Short mmCIF file of C-alpha atoms and ligand atoms in Angstrom, two decimals:
data_model
loop_
_atom_site.label_atom_id
_atom_site.label_comp_id
_atom_site.label_asym_id
_atom_site.label_seq_id
_atom_site.Cartn_x
_atom_site.Cartn_y
_atom_site.Cartn_z
CA MET A 1 -26.57 -20.52 -12.43
CA THR A 2 -26.12 -17.20 -10.57
CA ALA A 3 -27.22 -14.13 -12.61
CA ALA A 4 -24.20 -12.10 -13.77
CA THR A 5 -24.56 -8.91 -11.71
CA PRO A 6 -22.11 -6.05 -12.36
CA ALA A 7 -20.07 -7.22 -9.32
CA ILE A 8 -19.85 -10.77 -10.69
CA GLU A 9 -19.00 -9.46 -14.14
CA ALA A 10 -16.19 -7.29 -12.74
CA GLU A 11 -14.86 -10.20 -10.65
CA ALA A 12 -14.95 -12.51 -13.68
CA GLU A 13 -12.90 -9.95 -15.65
CA ARG A 14 -10.40 -9.71 -12.78
CA LEU A 15 -10.04 -13.50 -12.62
CA LEU A 16 -9.75 -13.80 -16.39
CA ALA A 17 -6.83 -11.36 -16.55
CA ALA A 18 -4.72 -13.95 -14.66
CA LEU A 19 -6.36 -17.29 -15.46
CA MET A 20 -6.56 -16.79 -19.24
CA HIS A 21 -2.85 -17.69 -19.36
CA VAL A 22 -3.25 -21.05 -17.60
CA GLU A 23 -2.97 -23.98 -20.01
CA CYS A 24 -1.62 -26.49 -17.51
CA ASP A 25 -4.88 -26.81 -15.55
CA PRO A 26 -5.25 -29.84 -13.24
CA HIS A 27 -8.80 -30.48 -14.51
CA GLY A 28 -8.05 -29.59 -18.13
CA ARG A 29 -10.30 -26.52 -17.87
CA LYS A 30 -10.06 -23.75 -20.44
CA TRP A 31 -10.28 -20.44 -18.63
CA ASN A 32 -12.59 -18.00 -20.40
CA LEU A 33 -15.17 -15.44 -19.27
CA ASP A 34 -17.79 -18.18 -18.72
CA THR A 35 -15.60 -20.37 -16.50
CA CYS A 36 -14.49 -17.27 -14.59
CA ARG A 37 -18.14 -16.19 -14.16
CA SER A 38 -18.93 -19.61 -12.73
CA ILE A 39 -16.42 -19.20 -9.88
CA ALA A 40 -16.78 -15.43 -9.38
CA PRO A 41 -19.61 -15.65 -6.77
CA LEU A 42 -17.41 -17.92 -4.66
CA THR A 43 -14.24 -15.80 -4.90
CA LEU A 44 -16.32 -12.70 -4.08
CA GLU A 45 -17.80 -14.44 -1.04
CA ILE A 46 -14.38 -15.63 0.18
CA ASN A 47 -12.80 -12.19 -0.30
CA ARG A 48 -15.72 -10.60 1.59
CA LEU A 49 -15.41 -13.13 4.45
CA LYS A 50 -11.67 -12.41 4.66
CA LYS A 51 -12.35 -8.72 5.30
CA GLU A 52 -15.20 -9.35 7.75
CA LYS A 53 -13.24 -11.86 9.79
CA ASP A 54 -9.74 -10.34 9.53
CA ALA A 55 -8.34 -13.36 7.71
CA VAL A 56 -5.51 -13.95 5.26
CA ILE A 57 -5.12 -16.84 2.82
CA LEU A 58 -1.65 -18.30 2.30
CA THR A 59 -1.40 -20.30 -0.90
CA HIS A 60 1.40 -22.65 -1.85
CA SER A 61 2.23 -22.44 -5.57
CA TYR A 62 1.04 -26.04 -6.07
CA VAL A 63 -2.64 -25.38 -5.34
CA GLU A 64 -5.14 -24.71 -8.10
CA PRO A 65 -4.75 -21.46 -10.03
CA GLU A 66 -8.21 -20.10 -9.14
CA ILE A 67 -7.19 -20.33 -5.46
CA VAL A 68 -3.77 -18.71 -5.95
CA TYR A 69 -5.05 -15.87 -8.15
CA GLY A 70 -8.65 -15.68 -6.99
CA VAL A 71 -8.33 -15.50 -3.21
CA GLY A 72 -4.64 -15.87 -2.22
CA ASP A 73 -3.01 -13.04 -0.27
CA PHE A 74 0.45 -14.62 -0.12
CA LYS A 75 1.71 -17.06 -2.77
CA GLY A 76 5.01 -18.82 -2.71
CA ASP A 77 7.23 -21.59 -1.40
CA SER A 78 7.46 -23.03 2.10
CA TYR A 79 10.05 -20.53 3.32
CA TYR A 80 8.18 -17.48 2.04
CA LEU A 81 4.87 -18.72 3.47
CA SER A 82 6.47 -19.46 6.85
CA MET A 83 7.70 -15.88 7.00
CA ALA A 84 4.25 -14.64 5.97
CA ALA A 85 2.67 -16.69 8.79
CA ARG A 86 5.27 -15.48 11.32
CA ASP A 87 4.72 -11.83 10.39
CA SER A 88 0.94 -12.02 10.03
CA ARG A 89 -1.21 -10.06 12.48
CA ALA A 90 -4.49 -11.42 11.08
CA LYS A 91 -6.95 -13.15 13.41
CA ILE A 92 -7.40 -16.07 11.00
CA ILE A 93 -4.88 -17.77 8.70
CA VAL A 94 -6.29 -20.10 6.07
CA PHE A 95 -3.51 -22.28 4.70
CA ALA A 96 -4.19 -23.55 1.19
CA GLY A 97 -1.38 -26.07 0.96
CA VAL A 98 -0.94 -29.21 3.06
CA VAL A 99 -1.32 -29.91 6.77
CA PHE A 100 2.37 -29.68 7.75
CA MET A 101 2.44 -26.15 6.26
CA ALA A 102 -0.62 -25.12 8.30
CA GLU A 103 0.99 -26.62 11.42
CA THR A 104 4.09 -24.53 10.70
CA ALA A 105 1.87 -21.44 10.48
CA LYS A 106 0.30 -22.30 13.86
CA ILE A 107 3.75 -22.83 15.41
CA LEU A 108 4.81 -19.38 14.22
CA SER A 109 1.55 -17.54 14.76
CA PRO A 110 0.06 -19.20 17.87
CA ASP A 111 -2.51 -16.50 18.59
CA ALA A 112 -4.15 -16.82 15.18
CA LEU A 113 -6.89 -19.30 14.37
CA VAL A 114 -5.18 -21.43 11.71
CA VAL A 115 -7.42 -23.50 9.48
CA VAL A 116 -6.86 -26.07 6.73
CA PRO A 117 -9.41 -26.58 3.97
CA ASP A 118 -8.96 -30.39 4.03
CA ARG A 119 -7.50 -32.31 6.98
CA GLY A 120 -6.62 -35.16 4.60
CA SER A 121 -4.00 -33.05 2.83
CA GLY A 122 -0.99 -34.96 4.07
CA CYS A 123 2.42 -35.32 2.44
CA SER A 124 4.34 -38.55 1.78
CA LEU A 125 7.45 -36.96 3.31
CA ALA A 126 5.83 -35.52 6.44
CA ASP A 127 3.90 -38.76 6.98
CA SER A 128 7.04 -40.94 6.76
CA ILE A 129 8.38 -40.37 10.29
CA THR A 130 7.06 -39.43 13.75
CA GLY A 131 8.68 -37.66 16.68
CA ASP A 132 9.19 -41.07 18.25
CA GLY A 133 11.02 -42.24 15.12
CA VAL A 134 13.36 -39.23 15.38
CA ARG A 135 14.01 -39.95 19.09
CA LYS A 136 15.06 -43.50 18.18
CA LEU A 137 17.46 -42.22 15.48
CA LYS A 138 18.88 -39.64 17.90
CA ALA A 139 19.62 -42.40 20.40
CA LEU A 140 21.62 -44.23 17.71
CA HIS A 141 23.55 -41.06 16.70
CA PRO A 142 23.92 -38.96 19.86
CA ASP A 143 26.79 -36.86 18.45
CA ALA A 144 24.90 -35.68 15.35
CA SER A 145 23.15 -32.35 14.75
CA VAL A 146 19.51 -33.10 14.05
CA VAL A 147 18.01 -31.39 11.01
CA CYS A 148 14.50 -31.70 9.64
CA TYR A 149 13.21 -30.65 6.28
CA ILE A 150 10.19 -28.36 6.75
CA ASN A 151 8.05 -31.12 5.16
CA SER A 152 7.66 -32.75 8.58
CA THR A 153 5.10 -32.74 11.39
CA ALA A 154 5.25 -30.41 14.41
CA ASP A 155 6.01 -33.51 16.47
CA VAL A 156 9.17 -34.14 14.38
CA LYS A 157 10.22 -30.48 14.39
CA ALA A 158 9.99 -30.46 18.21
CA GLU A 159 12.76 -33.12 18.27
CA CYS A 160 15.17 -31.32 15.94
CA ASP A 161 17.88 -28.67 16.33
CA VAL A 162 17.08 -26.83 13.14
CA CYS A 163 14.60 -26.94 10.31
CA VAL A 164 15.49 -26.31 6.64
CA THR A 165 13.61 -25.70 3.41
CA SER A 166 14.52 -26.59 -0.15
CA GLY A 167 15.88 -23.03 -0.49
CA ASN A 168 18.34 -22.97 2.42
CA VAL A 169 19.18 -26.64 3.11
CA TYR A 170 22.70 -26.60 1.61
CA ASP A 171 23.80 -23.36 3.31
CA ILE A 172 22.40 -24.27 6.72
CA VAL A 173 23.79 -27.81 6.83
CA ALA A 174 27.19 -26.66 5.52
CA GLY A 175 27.46 -24.24 8.46
CA LEU A 176 26.52 -26.67 11.27
CA PRO A 177 29.16 -27.19 13.98
CA THR A 178 29.14 -31.02 13.96
CA ARG A 179 30.53 -33.31 11.24
CA ARG A 180 27.70 -35.83 11.64
CA VAL A 181 24.23 -34.68 10.67
CA LEU A 182 21.01 -36.62 11.09
CA PHE A 183 18.67 -35.44 8.33
CA VAL A 184 14.94 -36.32 8.22
CA PRO A 185 12.69 -37.20 6.46
CA ASP A 186 13.82 -36.95 2.79
CA ARG A 187 16.27 -39.62 1.64
CA LEU A 188 16.60 -38.15 -1.87
CA MET A 189 17.18 -34.61 -0.61
CA ALA A 190 19.84 -36.11 1.69
CA GLU A 191 21.54 -37.64 -1.37
CA ASN A 192 21.43 -34.29 -3.18
CA LEU A 193 22.79 -32.66 -0.03
CA ARG A 194 25.74 -35.07 0.08
CA SER A 195 26.65 -34.25 -3.56
CA GLU A 196 26.34 -30.51 -3.04
CA LEU A 197 28.45 -30.54 0.14
CA LYS A 198 31.09 -32.61 -1.67
CA ARG A 199 31.06 -30.11 -4.54
CA ARG A 200 31.57 -27.30 -2.00
CA GLY A 201 34.41 -29.21 -0.29
CA VAL A 202 32.48 -29.44 3.00
CA ASP A 203 33.21 -32.59 5.01
CA LYS A 204 29.95 -33.87 6.58
CA GLU A 205 28.48 -37.29 7.19
CA ILE A 206 24.75 -37.17 6.43
CA ILE A 207 22.61 -39.90 7.98
CA SER A 208 19.04 -39.89 6.70
CA SER A 209 15.69 -41.56 7.26
CA ASP A 210 13.82 -43.13 4.36
CA GLY A 211 11.05 -40.75 3.26
CA THR A 212 10.49 -39.65 -0.33
CA CYS A 213 8.15 -37.29 -2.12
CA MET A 214 5.72 -39.44 -4.08
CA VAL A 215 5.56 -36.75 -6.79
CA HIS A 216 9.20 -35.85 -7.31
CA GLU A 217 10.66 -39.35 -6.99
CA GLU A 218 8.82 -40.34 -10.19
CA PHE A 219 10.80 -38.12 -12.59
CA SER A 220 13.59 -39.91 -14.46
CA PRO A 221 16.76 -39.16 -16.44
CA ALA A 222 15.12 -40.98 -19.40
CA GLN A 223 12.31 -38.39 -19.41
CA ILE A 224 14.95 -35.63 -19.52
CA ALA A 225 16.95 -37.29 -22.33
CA GLU A 226 13.80 -37.76 -24.42
CA ALA A 227 12.72 -34.14 -23.89
CA ARG A 228 16.19 -32.78 -24.75
CA ALA A 229 16.22 -34.77 -28.00
CA GLN A 230 12.80 -33.38 -28.95
CA PHE A 231 13.29 -29.75 -27.88
CA PRO A 232 16.73 -28.32 -28.71
CA GLY A 233 17.78 -25.54 -26.31
CA LEU A 234 15.48 -26.92 -23.59
CA LYS A 235 16.22 -25.96 -19.97
CA VAL A 236 15.41 -28.61 -17.37
CA VAL A 237 14.39 -27.28 -13.96
CA SER A 238 13.98 -29.61 -10.99
CA HIS A 239 13.39 -29.68 -7.23
CA PRO A 240 15.85 -31.13 -4.66
CA GLU A 241 13.21 -33.75 -3.75
CA CYS A 242 14.00 -35.41 -7.13
CA THR A 243 16.52 -38.26 -7.40
CA PRO A 244 20.23 -37.32 -7.60
CA GLU A 245 20.28 -38.68 -11.18
CA VAL A 246 17.52 -36.24 -12.17
CA ALA A 247 19.21 -33.39 -10.30
CA ALA A 248 22.51 -34.13 -12.08
CA ALA A 249 20.81 -34.10 -15.49
CA SER A 250 19.02 -30.77 -14.80
CA ASP A 251 20.13 -27.25 -15.71
CA PHE A 252 18.81 -25.85 -12.42
CA VAL A 253 17.78 -27.39 -9.10
CA GLY A 254 16.04 -25.33 -6.42
CA SER A 255 13.02 -24.55 -4.30
CA THR A 256 9.79 -23.72 -6.09
CA GLY A 257 10.52 -20.04 -5.44
CA ALA A 258 14.01 -20.35 -6.91
CA MET A 259 12.68 -22.36 -9.86
CA MET A 260 10.28 -19.50 -10.65
CA LYS A 261 13.08 -16.94 -10.47
CA TYR A 262 15.29 -19.07 -12.71
CA VAL A 263 12.62 -19.40 -15.40
CA LYS A 264 11.75 -15.70 -15.27
CA THR A 265 15.37 -14.66 -15.73
CA THR A 266 16.64 -17.32 -18.15
CA PRO A 267 16.24 -16.90 -21.90
CA ALA A 268 15.44 -20.31 -23.44
CA PRO A 269 13.01 -21.58 -26.09
CA TYR A 270 11.49 -24.27 -23.83
CA PHE A 271 11.37 -25.34 -20.20
CA LEU A 272 10.74 -28.76 -18.66
CA MET A 273 9.52 -28.28 -15.07
CA LEU A 274 10.16 -31.43 -13.00
CA THR A 275 7.82 -30.56 -10.19
CA GLU A 276 4.14 -30.27 -9.33
CA CYS A 277 1.99 -28.85 -12.16
CA GLY A 278 0.70 -25.94 -10.05
CA LEU A 279 4.07 -24.25 -10.45
CA VAL A 280 3.73 -24.41 -14.23
CA GLY A 281 0.31 -22.74 -13.93
CA ARG A 282 1.88 -19.94 -11.88
CA LEU A 283 4.63 -19.45 -14.44
CA GLU A 284 2.13 -19.41 -17.30
CA VAL A 285 0.37 -16.53 -15.54
CA GLU A 286 3.48 -14.63 -14.51
CA SER A 287 5.72 -15.39 -17.51
CA PRO A 288 3.23 -15.88 -20.35
CA GLU A 289 5.96 -15.47 -22.96
CA LYS A 290 7.75 -18.70 -21.86
CA ASN A 291 7.06 -22.17 -23.29
CA PHE A 292 6.54 -25.20 -21.04
CA ILE A 293 6.61 -28.62 -22.66
CA GLY A 294 4.54 -30.57 -20.08
CA GLY A 295 5.92 -33.47 -18.03
CA CYS A 296 4.98 -32.10 -14.59
CA ARG A 297 3.01 -34.24 -12.08
CA LEU A 298 0.09 -33.67 -9.70
CA CYS A 299 0.31 -33.88 -5.92
CA PRO A 300 -2.98 -35.49 -4.81
CA TYR A 301 -2.71 -33.83 -1.40
CA MET A 302 -2.32 -30.29 -2.73
CA LYS A 303 -5.25 -30.94 -5.03
CA LEU A 304 -7.58 -31.59 -2.07
CA ASN A 305 -7.85 -27.80 -1.67
CA SER A 306 -10.83 -26.11 -3.30
CA LEU A 307 -12.62 -22.76 -3.21
CA GLU A 308 -15.66 -24.42 -1.60
CA LYS A 309 -13.59 -25.91 1.22
CA ILE A 310 -11.81 -22.58 1.77
CA ARG A 311 -15.17 -20.79 1.99
CA ASP A 312 -16.46 -23.34 4.53
CA ALA A 313 -13.26 -23.17 6.61
CA LEU A 314 -13.59 -19.40 6.73
CA ALA A 315 -17.34 -19.14 7.29
CA ALA A 316 -17.61 -21.74 10.07
CA PRO A 317 -14.57 -24.03 10.45
CA ARG A 318 -15.30 -27.59 11.53
CA PRO A 319 -13.14 -28.93 14.39
CA ASP A 320 -11.14 -31.06 11.92
CA GLN A 321 -10.24 -27.92 9.94
CA ILE A 322 -8.76 -26.14 12.97
CA VAL A 323 -5.07 -26.69 13.71
CA THR A 324 -4.31 -27.14 17.42
CA LEU A 325 -1.00 -27.99 19.05
CA ASP A 326 0.13 -28.82 22.56
CA GLU A 327 1.87 -25.65 23.85
CA ASP A 328 5.09 -27.34 25.02
CA LEU A 329 5.45 -29.15 21.70
CA ARG A 330 4.68 -25.93 19.81
CA ARG A 331 7.40 -24.03 21.71
CA ARG A 332 10.00 -26.72 20.97
CA ALA A 333 9.01 -26.78 17.28
CA ALA A 334 9.13 -22.96 17.20
CA ARG A 335 12.73 -23.07 18.48
CA CYS A 336 13.68 -25.39 15.61
CA ILE A 337 12.07 -23.12 12.98
CA GLY A 338 13.44 -19.99 14.68
CA LYS A 339 16.95 -21.43 14.31
CA MET A 340 16.27 -21.77 10.57
CA PHE A 341 15.33 -18.08 10.27
CA GLU A 342 18.50 -17.18 12.18
CA LEU A 343 20.79 -19.34 10.00
CA THR A 344 19.30 -18.57 6.59
CA PRO A 345 21.77 -16.42 4.62
CA ALA A 346 20.49 -12.89 3.91
CA ALA A 347 20.42 -13.55 0.14
CA LYS A 348 17.97 -16.45 0.65
CA LYS A 349 15.59 -14.60 2.98
CA ASP A 350 13.11 -13.51 0.31
P1 13P B 401 9.01 -25.65 -1.72
O1 13P B 401 9.33 -25.17 -0.35
O2 13P B 401 10.21 -25.63 -2.62
O3 13P B 401 7.87 -24.89 -2.29
O4 13P B 401 8.61 -27.19 -1.64
C1 13P B 401 7.47 -27.63 -1.00
C2 13P B 401 7.08 -28.97 -1.45
O5 13P B 401 6.21 -29.59 -0.87
C3 13P B 401 7.73 -29.52 -2.60
O6 13P B 401 7.18 -30.74 -2.92
FE1 SF4 B 402 4.58 -33.60 -0.03
FE2 SF4 B 402 5.54 -34.19 -2.43
FE3 SF4 B 402 3.07 -33.21 -2.22
FE4 SF4 B 402 5.21 -31.64 -1.76
S1 SF4 B 402 4.62 -32.57 -3.70
S2 SF4 B 402 3.36 -31.78 -0.51
S3 SF4 B 402 6.61 -33.11 -0.81
S4 SF4 B 402 3.82 -35.21 -1.41
#
């Protein structure tokens, strides 16, 4: 074990100030001064490498808390992190999330070296359809606007008119000029989109492909009913990747960023977070006075990130950790994401 120098001791104290609040830890760890001391040499090394190499680390809220609070420069949902990548002037972007997010960063920040800690960090949604699959659907529905959820590969984005995130999907699709909309790859988000557009009185025909999020599709109305019976006053907060039945039984449905805002601003004795457990960890740190009753699930892909892999990707990235894209494909994908930035209502731009 590394001797606890004053620098390690100070780093351990810094880590503890955030991590001491985390109860929903993916490995069941209890964060105390000893556990913080054990990771402090690594967070110090990563933070030093960041300065030396002019790098930033973007962390999705689903990755492990020691990554988000130990080394993350930007933490948030897909929309926020896309903006951070677009506006970054750093030479290196390390994306602690999943591969489609790192690809999005490369599309938006082509001059940066973009690296992923683990090339295996896929996504059941992004992996459900290819650019070729979208071309086939477009041939069947030539009059439709073509919309992709950001959880898609660069290859898919290059085929689409506009990209959306969980935070702007309803507003962007509602404002499209055509009645028919081809929406890929999330079938459940498409169902939630149909209900929301109906509620808003917007007449659209949504045609979708068949992807689902392997994490969010597992939540059920029965889980909600059981939790409500056990915890009076409970607020149920879910993501639009959940089934429409779960969305209908929830008090709030939104992006992970919007879910965090809702919890922070809503007085309630208990919250059930129907999403990935990393978000609960973030809320425990940032809203330690709130009570979370469990019930979240782990995304195996997000959990492939680790401090060790981030250090290695920063110190000397292996070829498989470096994101590269064909320039023509990148430009077409950038147009699709650029359209999203243009169409996102001002109130949803944070
Ligand atoms: P958010 O953009 O809401 O953070 O969602 C990303 C994601 O992968 C949800 O499963
Ligand atoms: Fe993909 Fe679902 Fe994991 Fe999000 S939680 S990265 S949608 S598999």
